[in-house]
Coordinates of C-alpha atoms in Angstrom, one line a residue:
M1 CA -70.3 -28.6 -6.5
D2 CA -73.1 -25.9 -6.3
E3 CA -76.1 -25.0 -9.3
S4 CA -73.9 -22.9 -10.9
G5 CA -71.2 -25.2 -11.5
I6 CA -68.5 -23.6 -8.7
L7 CA -66.2 -26.3 -6.5
N8 CA -66.4 -26.1 -2.7
L9 CA -64.1 -28.0 -0.6
V10 CA -64.6 -28.9 2.7
N11 CA -61.6 -31.5 2.6
V12 CA -59.3 -33.1 0.5
E13 CA -56.8 -36.7 1.3
L14 CA -55.5 -39.0 -1.3
V15 CA -56.9 -42.7 -0.1
L16 CA -54.6 -46.3 -1.5
E17 CA -55.6 -49.9 -0.6
K18 CA -52.3 -51.6 -0.1
T19 CA -51.7 -55.3 -0.2
V20 CA -49.9 -56.8 4.1
T21 CA -49.3 -59.3 4.4
D22 CA -49.5 -60.2 8.3
E23 CA -45.3 -59.2 9.2
E24 CA -45.7 -56.5 8.3
L25 CA -48.3 -55.5 9.7
E26 CA -48.0 -56.7 13.1
E27 CA -44.7 -54.6 12.6
S28 CA -46.7 -51.2 14.3
T29 CA -45.4 -48.2 13.7
L30 CA -45.0 -48.3 17.6
S31 CA -43.3 -51.5 17.7
K32 CA -41.1 -49.9 15.4
L33 CA -40.7 -46.8 17.9
G34 CA -40.0 -49.0 21.1
S35 CA -37.6 -50.7 18.6
T36 CA -36.2 -47.4 17.5
I37 CA -35.7 -45.5 21.6
S38 CA -34.7 -49.6 23.1
K39 CA -32.0 -49.6 20.5
L40 CA -30.6 -45.3 22.4
F41 CA -30.8 -47.0 25.9
T42 CA -28.5 -50.0 25.2
G43 CA -25.0 -49.4 24.9
S44 CA -22.2 -50.4 22.4
D45 CA -20.9 -52.0 26.0
E46 CA -24.2 -53.9 26.0
K47 CA -24.1 -55.5 22.8
A48 CA -20.2 -56.7 22.5
E49 CA -20.7 -58.6 26.1
G50 CA -23.8 -59.7 24.5
A51 CA -22.5 -61.0 21.1
S52 CA -20.0 -63.2 23.2
E53 CA -22.2 -64.9 25.4
E54 CA -24.3 -66.2 22.3
K55 CA -21.3 -67.5 20.9
P56 CA -20.3 -70.6 22.9
V57 CA -23.3 -71.1 23.1
S58 CA -24.2 -71.7 19.9
S59 CA -21.4 -74.1 18.8
D60 CA -22.7 -76.3 22.6
E61 CA -25.6 -76.6 20.3
S62 CA -24.6 -77.0 17.3
G63 CA -22.4 -80.2 18.4
K64 CA -25.6 -82.0 20.6
E65 CA -27.3 -81.4 17.3
G66 CA -25.4 -83.2 15.0
E67 CA -25.5 -86.1 18.2
E68 CA -29.3 -86.1 17.2
Q69 CA -28.9 -86.0 13.4
K70 CA -27.0 -89.4 14.1
T71 CA -29.8 -91.1 16.5
D72 CA -33.2 -89.2 14.2
A73 CA -31.6 -90.5 10.7
G74 CA -34.1 -92.6 10.3
E75 CA -36.6 -90.3 11.0
Q76 CA -35.8 -87.6 8.6
P77 CA -39.2 -88.3 6.2
N78 CA -41.5 -87.2 9.8
K79 CA -39.4 -84.3 9.9
I80 CA -39.8 -83.4 6.3
E81 CA -43.4 -83.7 6.4
E82 CA -44.1 -81.5 9.4
E83 CA -42.0 -78.9 7.9
K84 CA -44.2 -79.1 5.2
V85 CA -46.7 -78.6 7.1
N86 CA -45.3 -75.7 9.6
T87 CA -45.0 -73.8 6.5
T88 CA -48.7 -74.3 5.7
K89 CA -49.7 -73.6 8.3
T90 CA -47.7 -69.7 8.3
D91 CA -49.0 -68.9 4.8
K92 CA -51.8 -66.4 4.7
K93 CA -53.4 -63.8 2.7
P94 CA -51.6 -60.6 2.4
K95 CA -54.4 -57.8 3.7
V96 CA -55.7 -55.2 1.9
V97 CA -55.4 -51.6 3.6
V98 CA -56.7 -48.5 3.4
V99 CA -53.9 -46.0 3.2
K100 CA -55.7 -42.3 4.4
E101 CA -53.9 -39.8 3.4
P102 CA -54.5 -35.7 4.8
I103 CA -53.9 -33.1 1.4
T104 CA -53.7 -29.7 2.1
A105 CA -55.8 -27.9 -0.5
K106 CA -55.6 -23.4 -1.0
E107 CA -58.8 -22.5 -2.2
E108 CA -58.5 -20.0 -5.2
R109 CA -61.7 -17.8 -6.3
L110 CA -61.1 -17.6 -9.7
G111 CA -65.4 -15.5 -10.4
V112 CA -65.6 -12.1 -10.7
L113 CA -65.1 -10.3 -6.7
P114 CA -67.5 -7.3 -5.6
L115 CA -67.7 -3.9 -6.5
G116 CA -67.1 -1.0 -4.3
E117 CA -69.2 1.5 -4.1
G118 CA -66.8 4.2 -5.8
Q119 CA -65.8 1.1 -8.7
L120 CA -69.8 0.4 -8.8
Q121 CA -70.9 3.9 -8.5
D122 CA -68.0 4.4 -11.6
S123 CA -69.3 2.0 -13.9
L124 CA -72.5 2.9 -14.5
K125 CA -71.0 5.8 -15.3
K126 CA -69.3 4.1 -17.5
I127 CA -72.4 2.3 -18.9
E128 CA -75.2 5.7 -18.8
T129 CA -72.0 7.4 -21.4
L130 CA -71.6 3.5 -22.7
N131 CA -75.9 4.4 -24.0
V132 CA -75.8 8.1 -24.7
F133 CA -73.0 7.2 -27.3
D134 CA -74.6 4.4 -28.3
Q135 CA -78.0 6.5 -28.8
K136 CA -76.2 9.7 -30.7
K137 CA -75.0 6.9 -33.6
R138 CA -77.8 5.3 -33.5
R139 CA -79.4 8.5 -35.0
R140 CA -76.1 9.7 -36.5
E141 CA -77.2 6.6 -38.8
V142 CA -81.4 6.8 -39.5
A143 CA -80.5 10.0 -41.0
L144 CA -77.6 9.2 -42.9
N145 CA -79.0 6.1 -44.5
A146 CA -82.7 8.1 -44.4
L147 CA -81.0 10.6 -46.8
E148 CA -79.7 8.0 -48.6
S149 CA -82.7 6.7 -49.6
F150 CA -84.2 10.2 -50.3
V151 CA -80.9 11.0 -52.9
F152 CA -81.0 7.1 -55.2
D153 CA -84.9 8.1 -54.7
A154 CA -84.1 11.5 -56.7
Q155 CA -82.1 10.0 -59.3
N156 CA -84.3 7.5 -60.2
K157 CA -87.0 9.1 -60.6
L158 CA -85.4 12.5 -62.8
H159 CA -84.3 9.2 -65.0
T160 CA -88.7 8.8 -65.4
D161 CA -90.7 10.5 -67.8
E162 CA -93.4 12.4 -66.4
Y163 CA -90.1 14.8 -64.7
Q164 CA -88.1 15.2 -67.6
K165 CA -91.1 16.6 -68.8
A166 CA -92.4 19.1 -65.7
A167 CA -88.7 20.8 -64.9
T168 CA -86.2 22.7 -67.9
K169 CA -82.8 20.4 -68.3
D170 CA -80.7 23.3 -66.7
E171 CA -82.6 22.3 -63.4
V172 CA -82.7 17.8 -64.5
A173 CA -78.6 18.8 -64.4
Q174 CA -78.6 20.6 -61.1
I175 CA -80.6 18.1 -59.6
K176 CA -78.6 15.3 -60.3
N177 CA -75.2 17.1 -59.6
T178 CA -76.8 17.5 -56.1
C179 CA -77.2 14.3 -55.5
S180 CA -73.7 12.9 -56.4
E181 CA -72.4 15.7 -54.7
V182 CA -74.0 14.2 -51.1
C183 CA -73.9 10.4 -52.5
Y184 CA -69.5 11.7 -52.0
Q185 CA -69.8 13.4 -49.4
H186 CA -72.6 10.5 -47.6
Y187 CA -69.6 7.5 -48.8
R188 CA -66.8 9.5 -47.6
Y189 CA -68.3 10.2 -44.6
S190 CA -70.1 7.3 -43.4
Y191 CA -66.5 5.1 -43.2
S192 CA -64.8 7.7 -41.6

């Protein structure tokens, strides 16, 4: 992030920590690929022959195991202890594996785009036009404010004794009518 608060991304990736047992860790992607490829090259005929060959061997082994069980009946507590030792040796702690996956990101600029030369000239002309309009409006407002101040001042002075003695009643009435007409016109045009 730079000093103006704009965030610039170089690359985006997802990082996770995953607990994996040793069995899952050993079965890597290459071994999965190798087993898949070997399955493709072995035919269905070989699988059928391999299955028929395995069955007789397993039946012979089960007979031998039965004889061994009869002879070793007294040594069974030792076997259980050995099995417990073997199970404790195979229990291994799960490992934490960091997984990183890249994420595709698209940059979208939301700021103001730079203006072309023609657009810049048009914008400068519009700004100049608005400045001229503001100056005219300011002059008009100053003039109307000065006129309103003069009218109120004249009406207030006509109520004083000095000005009433200096003018006749007709002149005072004419000045009051003119001031009220100017006030009316001022309010009428200043709000439109």
